[in-house]
Amino acid sequence: MAIPRPTAAPRRRRAATAGFHLGAGALAVLWLLPIALVLVTSLRSFDDIAAHGLGSWPRSFTLDNFGLAWVDGGQQRALVNSLVVTVPCVLVTLALAAMAAFALSRYEVPFRRSLLLLMLGGNLLPPQILLIPVSKLSEMMGVFDTLPALIGVQIGFGVGFYVFVLHGFMRSIPVEIQQAAVMDGAGPWQVFWRIILPLTRPALAALSALSFTWIFNDLLWAITVLRSDSKMPITAALIGLQGQYVSMWNVIAAGSVIAAAPTVAVFLRFQRHFVAGLNLGAVK
């Protein structure tokens, strides 16, 4: 009995799979190389870098760079400022977005579709064209160079996108659940708090993780409405750290590691929510 010879299709599939993994591995290495360089540089002494070059093999190990960046470089104060801005922004923005999305998705609100398009259109505008108006408006309101001004800007520019995303998620919840609750005597607030909000918890968790990263890493709005070095968040404080330690790349690298640590921790803790957040806008 003749044994059938393997066709060329499985071989092509295996070759395509191997090529895909090789390409993805090469891209991953290219992406990780700068991160590895920053980590290694943050642990080297200035004398080692000055003597052998920034890209040389490390010949020293020290944690003093983190102390310089944390205390003398002002990273400690800047990290507190970032948390003071980020945590209230995430909580307030998601609370307002959840209530607005509930009203727009579960009730016949006049001009509902126009409101959603307006919120989405506001997020499509390039933020660069709004820098001067936002700066002048904060000066007119008397809140320029204050953390509440930065909090207000972050909430104002974030709530529209979150409403749009949560609206799509809430519309996917069967209407029969709400009707059953109404028949049992539940009012709009009880329906929102006890029925819709618990069912929306996966979307809220994903948006919380994403919004924390976006707000914490923001630089543009911080340098637009703030001027004092003592009020800068940690991403903007890195600019001052680079000016303070011009040629001490080890201290600058240590400050970058400190600035990235909170978002890395949030990503590792809520990694599955980050992945789920990529599909939130596709829910119908």
Short mmCIF file of C-alpha atoms in Angstrom, two decimals:
data_model
loop_
_atom_site.label_atom_id
_atom_site.label_comp_id
_atom_site.label_asym_id
_atom_site.label_seq_id
_atom_site.Cartn_x
_atom_site.Cartn_y
_atom_site.Cartn_z
CA MET A 1 0.00 0.00 0.00
CA ALA A 2 1.49 3.34 -1.04
CA ILE A 3 2.02 5.92 1.70
CA PRO A 4 0.68 9.36 0.67
CA ARG A 5 3.35 11.99 0.45
CA PRO A 6 2.89 15.13 2.56
CA THR A 7 1.52 18.03 0.61
CA ALA A 8 3.24 21.38 0.34
CA ALA A 9 0.47 23.20 2.24
CA PRO A 10 1.49 22.02 5.75
CA ARG A 11 5.10 22.91 5.02
CA ARG A 12 4.09 26.39 3.92
CA ARG A 13 2.02 26.83 7.06
CA ARG A 14 4.91 25.75 9.26
CA ALA A 15 7.27 28.08 7.41
CA ALA A 16 4.81 30.97 7.74
CA THR A 17 4.39 30.26 11.47
CA ALA A 18 8.15 30.10 11.98
CA GLY A 19 8.61 33.35 10.06
CA PHE A 20 5.94 35.05 12.11
CA HIS A 21 7.53 34.00 15.40
CA LEU A 22 10.98 35.04 14.23
CA GLY A 23 9.71 38.44 13.15
CA ALA A 24 7.75 38.94 16.38
CA GLY A 25 10.79 37.87 18.41
CA ALA A 26 13.03 40.32 16.54
CA LEU A 27 10.56 43.17 17.12
CA ALA A 28 10.33 42.25 20.82
CA VAL A 29 14.12 42.34 21.16
CA LEU A 30 14.31 45.73 19.43
CA TRP A 31 11.59 47.05 21.76
CA LEU A 32 13.25 45.67 24.90
CA LEU A 33 16.79 46.86 24.11
CA PRO A 34 16.21 50.55 25.05
CA ILE A 35 14.43 49.47 28.25
CA ALA A 36 17.32 47.18 29.18
CA LEU A 37 19.80 49.99 28.45
CA VAL A 38 17.92 52.37 30.78
CA LEU A 39 17.77 49.78 33.56
CA VAL A 40 21.47 48.97 33.28
CA THR A 41 22.44 52.65 33.08
CA SER A 42 20.44 53.45 36.22
CA LEU A 43 22.57 50.95 38.15
CA ARG A 44 25.98 52.18 36.93
CA SER A 45 28.20 54.80 38.51
CA PHE A 46 29.04 58.07 36.78
CA ASP A 47 32.76 57.25 36.75
CA ASP A 48 32.07 53.94 34.99
CA ILE A 49 30.02 55.63 32.26
CA ALA A 50 32.52 58.49 31.86
CA ALA A 51 35.45 56.10 31.55
CA HIS A 52 33.99 53.41 29.31
CA GLY A 53 31.02 54.99 27.54
CA LEU A 54 27.26 54.72 27.84
CA GLY A 55 26.96 51.61 25.68
CA SER A 56 29.83 49.68 27.23
CA TRP A 57 29.54 46.60 29.41
CA PRO A 58 28.78 47.68 33.01
CA ARG A 59 31.65 47.46 35.46
CA SER A 60 29.89 48.88 38.52
CA PHE A 61 26.67 48.49 40.48
CA THR A 62 25.12 51.14 42.71
CA LEU A 63 21.71 52.24 43.97
CA ASP A 64 22.85 55.76 44.83
CA ASN A 65 21.42 57.06 41.54
CA PHE A 66 17.90 56.36 42.75
CA GLY A 67 18.57 58.27 45.96
CA LEU A 68 19.82 61.29 44.01
CA ALA A 69 16.82 61.25 41.68
CA TRP A 70 14.35 60.58 44.51
CA VAL A 71 15.49 63.28 46.95
CA ASP A 72 17.77 65.79 45.23
CA GLY A 73 16.04 65.48 41.85
CA GLY A 74 12.57 66.06 43.28
CA GLN A 75 11.08 62.78 42.09
CA GLN A 76 9.50 62.14 45.48
CA ARG A 77 7.47 65.36 45.35
CA ALA A 78 6.67 64.85 41.68
CA LEU A 79 5.38 61.33 42.29
CA VAL A 80 3.04 62.62 45.00
CA ASN A 81 1.78 65.29 42.59
CA SER A 82 1.12 62.66 39.93
CA LEU A 83 -0.87 60.50 42.32
CA VAL A 84 -2.80 63.53 43.62
CA VAL A 85 -3.82 64.27 40.03
CA THR A 86 -4.28 60.74 38.69
CA VAL A 87 -6.36 59.06 41.41
CA PRO A 88 -9.11 61.74 41.63
CA CYS A 89 -9.19 62.02 37.84
CA VAL A 90 -9.76 58.29 37.38
CA LEU A 91 -12.47 58.12 40.06
CA VAL A 92 -14.36 61.27 39.08
CA THR A 93 -14.11 60.71 35.33
CA LEU A 94 -15.37 57.14 35.47
CA ALA A 95 -18.16 58.08 37.90
CA LEU A 96 -19.41 60.87 35.61
CA ALA A 97 -18.96 58.74 32.49
CA ALA A 98 -20.84 55.79 34.00
CA MET A 99 -23.83 57.95 34.97
CA ALA A 100 -23.93 59.70 31.61
CA ALA A 101 -23.55 56.44 29.68
CA PHE A 102 -26.37 54.89 31.73
CA ALA A 103 -28.74 57.72 30.88
CA LEU A 104 -27.80 57.75 27.18
CA SER A 105 -27.93 53.98 26.74
CA ARG A 106 -31.01 53.00 28.78
CA TYR A 107 -33.35 55.97 28.28
CA GLU A 108 -34.63 57.98 25.32
CA VAL A 109 -32.71 61.17 25.98
CA PRO A 110 -33.34 63.99 23.44
CA PHE A 111 -30.49 64.40 20.93
CA ARG A 112 -28.87 61.26 22.33
CA ARG A 113 -27.03 60.39 19.12
CA SER A 114 -25.89 63.97 18.60
CA LEU A 115 -24.49 64.10 22.13
CA LEU A 116 -22.51 60.90 21.56
CA LEU A 117 -21.13 62.18 18.27
CA LEU A 118 -20.20 65.47 19.95
CA MET A 119 -18.32 63.63 22.70
CA LEU A 120 -16.54 61.46 20.18
CA GLY A 121 -15.73 64.42 17.95
CA GLY A 122 -14.16 66.27 20.87
CA ASN A 123 -11.72 63.43 21.36
CA LEU A 124 -10.78 63.44 17.67
CA LEU A 125 -9.52 67.03 17.81
CA PRO A 126 -5.72 67.37 17.96
CA PRO A 127 -4.89 68.54 21.49
CA GLN A 128 -2.22 70.91 20.14
CA ILE A 129 -4.85 73.32 18.80
CA LEU A 130 -6.39 73.61 22.28
CA LEU A 131 -3.22 74.40 24.25
CA ILE A 132 -3.53 78.19 24.09
CA PRO A 133 -7.31 78.29 24.76
CA VAL A 134 -6.94 75.96 27.76
CA SER A 135 -4.04 77.99 29.13
CA LYS A 136 -5.87 81.31 28.73
CA LEU A 137 -9.09 79.91 30.18
CA SER A 138 -7.29 78.63 33.27
CA GLU A 139 -5.72 82.07 33.74
CA MET A 140 -9.13 83.77 33.43
CA MET A 141 -10.62 81.39 36.00
CA GLY A 142 -7.75 82.04 38.42
CA VAL A 143 -6.64 78.41 38.63
CA PHE A 144 -3.53 78.61 36.44
CA ASP A 145 -0.49 76.84 37.90
CA THR A 146 -2.56 74.75 40.31
CA LEU A 147 -3.16 71.01 40.50
CA PRO A 148 -6.96 71.46 40.41
CA ALA A 149 -6.55 73.06 36.99
CA LEU A 150 -4.72 69.98 35.72
CA ILE A 151 -7.34 67.71 37.30
CA GLY A 152 -10.14 69.65 35.61
CA VAL A 153 -8.45 69.47 32.22
CA GLN A 154 -7.87 65.72 32.49
CA ILE A 155 -11.46 65.11 33.53
CA GLY A 156 -12.85 67.35 30.80
CA PHE A 157 -10.90 65.71 28.01
CA GLY A 158 -11.38 62.16 29.27
CA VAL A 159 -15.04 61.92 30.15
CA GLY A 160 -16.28 62.07 26.53
CA PHE A 161 -14.27 59.04 25.43
CA TYR A 162 -15.25 57.01 28.48
CA VAL A 163 -18.94 57.83 27.97
CA PHE A 164 -18.70 56.66 24.36
CA VAL A 165 -17.06 53.36 25.38
CA LEU A 166 -19.34 52.65 28.35
CA HIS A 167 -22.40 53.53 26.27
CA GLY A 168 -21.63 50.69 23.87
CA PHE A 169 -21.02 48.28 26.72
CA MET A 170 -24.21 49.19 28.60
CA ARG A 171 -26.35 48.90 25.47
CA SER A 172 -25.28 45.25 25.22
CA ILE A 173 -26.91 44.47 28.59
CA PRO A 174 -30.34 42.86 27.95
CA VAL A 175 -33.18 45.29 28.52
CA GLU A 176 -35.23 42.54 30.19
CA ILE A 177 -33.01 42.79 33.27
CA GLN A 178 -33.88 46.45 33.70
CA GLN A 179 -37.56 45.83 33.01
CA ALA A 180 -37.68 43.13 35.69
CA ALA A 181 -36.09 45.49 38.21
CA VAL A 182 -38.57 48.24 37.35
CA MET A 183 -41.46 45.84 37.80
CA ASP A 184 -40.13 45.06 41.28
CA GLY A 185 -40.30 48.76 42.14
CA ALA A 186 -36.71 49.82 41.48
CA GLY A 187 -36.13 53.44 40.50
CA PRO A 188 -33.52 54.77 38.03
CA TRP A 189 -30.84 55.16 40.72
CA GLN A 190 -31.44 51.64 42.07
CA VAL A 191 -31.32 50.21 38.56
CA PHE A 192 -28.03 52.00 37.91
CA TRP A 193 -26.38 51.21 41.26
CA ARG A 194 -27.58 47.64 41.81
CA ILE A 195 -28.10 46.29 38.28
CA ILE A 196 -26.19 48.11 35.55
CA LEU A 197 -23.08 49.16 37.45
CA PRO A 198 -22.19 45.64 38.72
CA LEU A 199 -22.67 44.25 35.20
CA THR A 200 -20.39 47.00 33.84
CA ARG A 201 -17.59 46.16 36.27
CA PRO A 202 -15.32 44.50 33.61
CA ALA A 203 -15.50 47.61 31.42
CA LEU A 204 -14.90 49.92 34.39
CA ALA A 205 -11.88 47.86 35.45
CA ALA A 206 -10.40 48.01 31.96
CA LEU A 207 -11.00 51.75 31.66
CA SER A 208 -9.56 52.34 35.14
CA ALA A 209 -6.32 50.63 34.19
CA LEU A 210 -6.11 52.43 30.85
CA SER A 211 -7.01 55.86 32.23
CA PHE A 212 -4.51 55.55 35.09
CA THR A 213 -1.74 54.93 32.55
CA TRP A 214 -2.83 57.73 30.23
CA ILE A 215 -3.22 60.36 32.94
CA PHE A 216 -0.12 59.38 34.90
CA ASN A 217 2.07 59.48 31.78
CA ASP A 218 0.61 62.71 30.40
CA LEU A 219 3.08 65.50 29.73
CA LEU A 220 1.27 67.88 27.37
CA TRP A 221 -1.42 69.22 29.69
CA ALA A 222 0.93 69.37 32.66
CA ILE A 223 3.31 71.80 30.98
CA THR A 224 0.31 73.75 29.61
CA VAL A 225 -1.42 74.68 32.88
CA LEU A 226 1.51 74.40 35.32
CA ARG A 227 4.65 76.49 35.70
CA SER A 228 6.04 75.88 39.20
CA ASP A 229 8.56 73.06 39.50
CA SER A 230 7.11 72.08 42.88
CA LYS A 231 3.72 71.30 41.27
CA MET A 232 4.90 69.34 38.26
CA PRO A 233 3.90 65.66 37.94
CA ILE A 234 6.61 63.10 37.54
CA THR A 235 6.69 62.99 33.73
CA ALA A 236 7.18 66.75 33.52
CA ALA A 237 9.68 66.63 36.39
CA LEU A 238 11.91 64.43 34.24
CA ILE A 239 12.60 67.48 32.07
CA GLY A 240 13.83 69.38 35.11
CA LEU A 241 15.86 66.36 36.20
CA GLN A 242 17.60 66.29 32.84
CA GLY A 243 18.43 69.98 33.17
CA GLN A 244 19.74 69.49 36.70
CA TYR A 245 21.90 66.47 35.86
CA VAL A 246 22.91 67.35 32.31
CA SER A 247 25.56 64.71 31.68
CA MET A 248 24.79 62.29 34.52
CA TRP A 249 22.84 59.78 32.47
CA ASN A 250 22.79 57.31 35.33
CA VAL A 251 20.71 59.68 37.50
CA ILE A 252 18.41 60.55 34.59
CA ALA A 253 17.93 56.85 33.87
CA ALA A 254 17.15 56.21 37.53
CA GLY A 255 14.54 58.98 37.45
CA SER A 256 12.99 57.41 34.34
CA VAL A 257 12.75 54.05 36.10
CA ILE A 258 11.05 55.68 39.09
CA ALA A 259 8.59 57.45 36.77
CA ALA A 260 7.75 54.22 34.94
CA ALA A 261 7.42 52.00 38.03
CA PRO A 262 3.80 52.90 38.99
CA THR A 263 2.41 52.34 35.50
CA VAL A 264 4.34 49.07 35.16
CA ALA A 265 2.90 47.93 38.50
CA VAL A 266 -0.63 48.85 37.39
CA PHE A 267 -0.14 47.05 34.09
CA LEU A 268 1.11 43.87 35.75
CA ARG A 269 -1.75 43.95 38.26
CA PHE A 270 -4.48 44.61 35.69
CA GLN A 271 -2.93 43.02 32.61
CA ARG A 272 -6.04 41.10 31.62
CA HIS A 273 -8.10 44.29 31.91
CA PHE A 274 -5.69 46.05 29.53
CA VAL A 275 -6.24 43.29 26.96
CA ALA A 276 -10.01 43.38 27.51
CA GLY A 277 -9.97 47.16 27.09
CA LEU A 278 -8.77 46.81 23.51
CA ASN A 279 -12.10 45.20 22.59
CA LEU A 280 -14.44 47.49 24.54
CA GLY A 281 -15.22 49.71 21.59
CA ALA A 282 -16.29 46.71 19.51
CA VAL A 283 -19.20 45.82 21.81
CA LYS A 284 -22.59 46.46 20.20
#
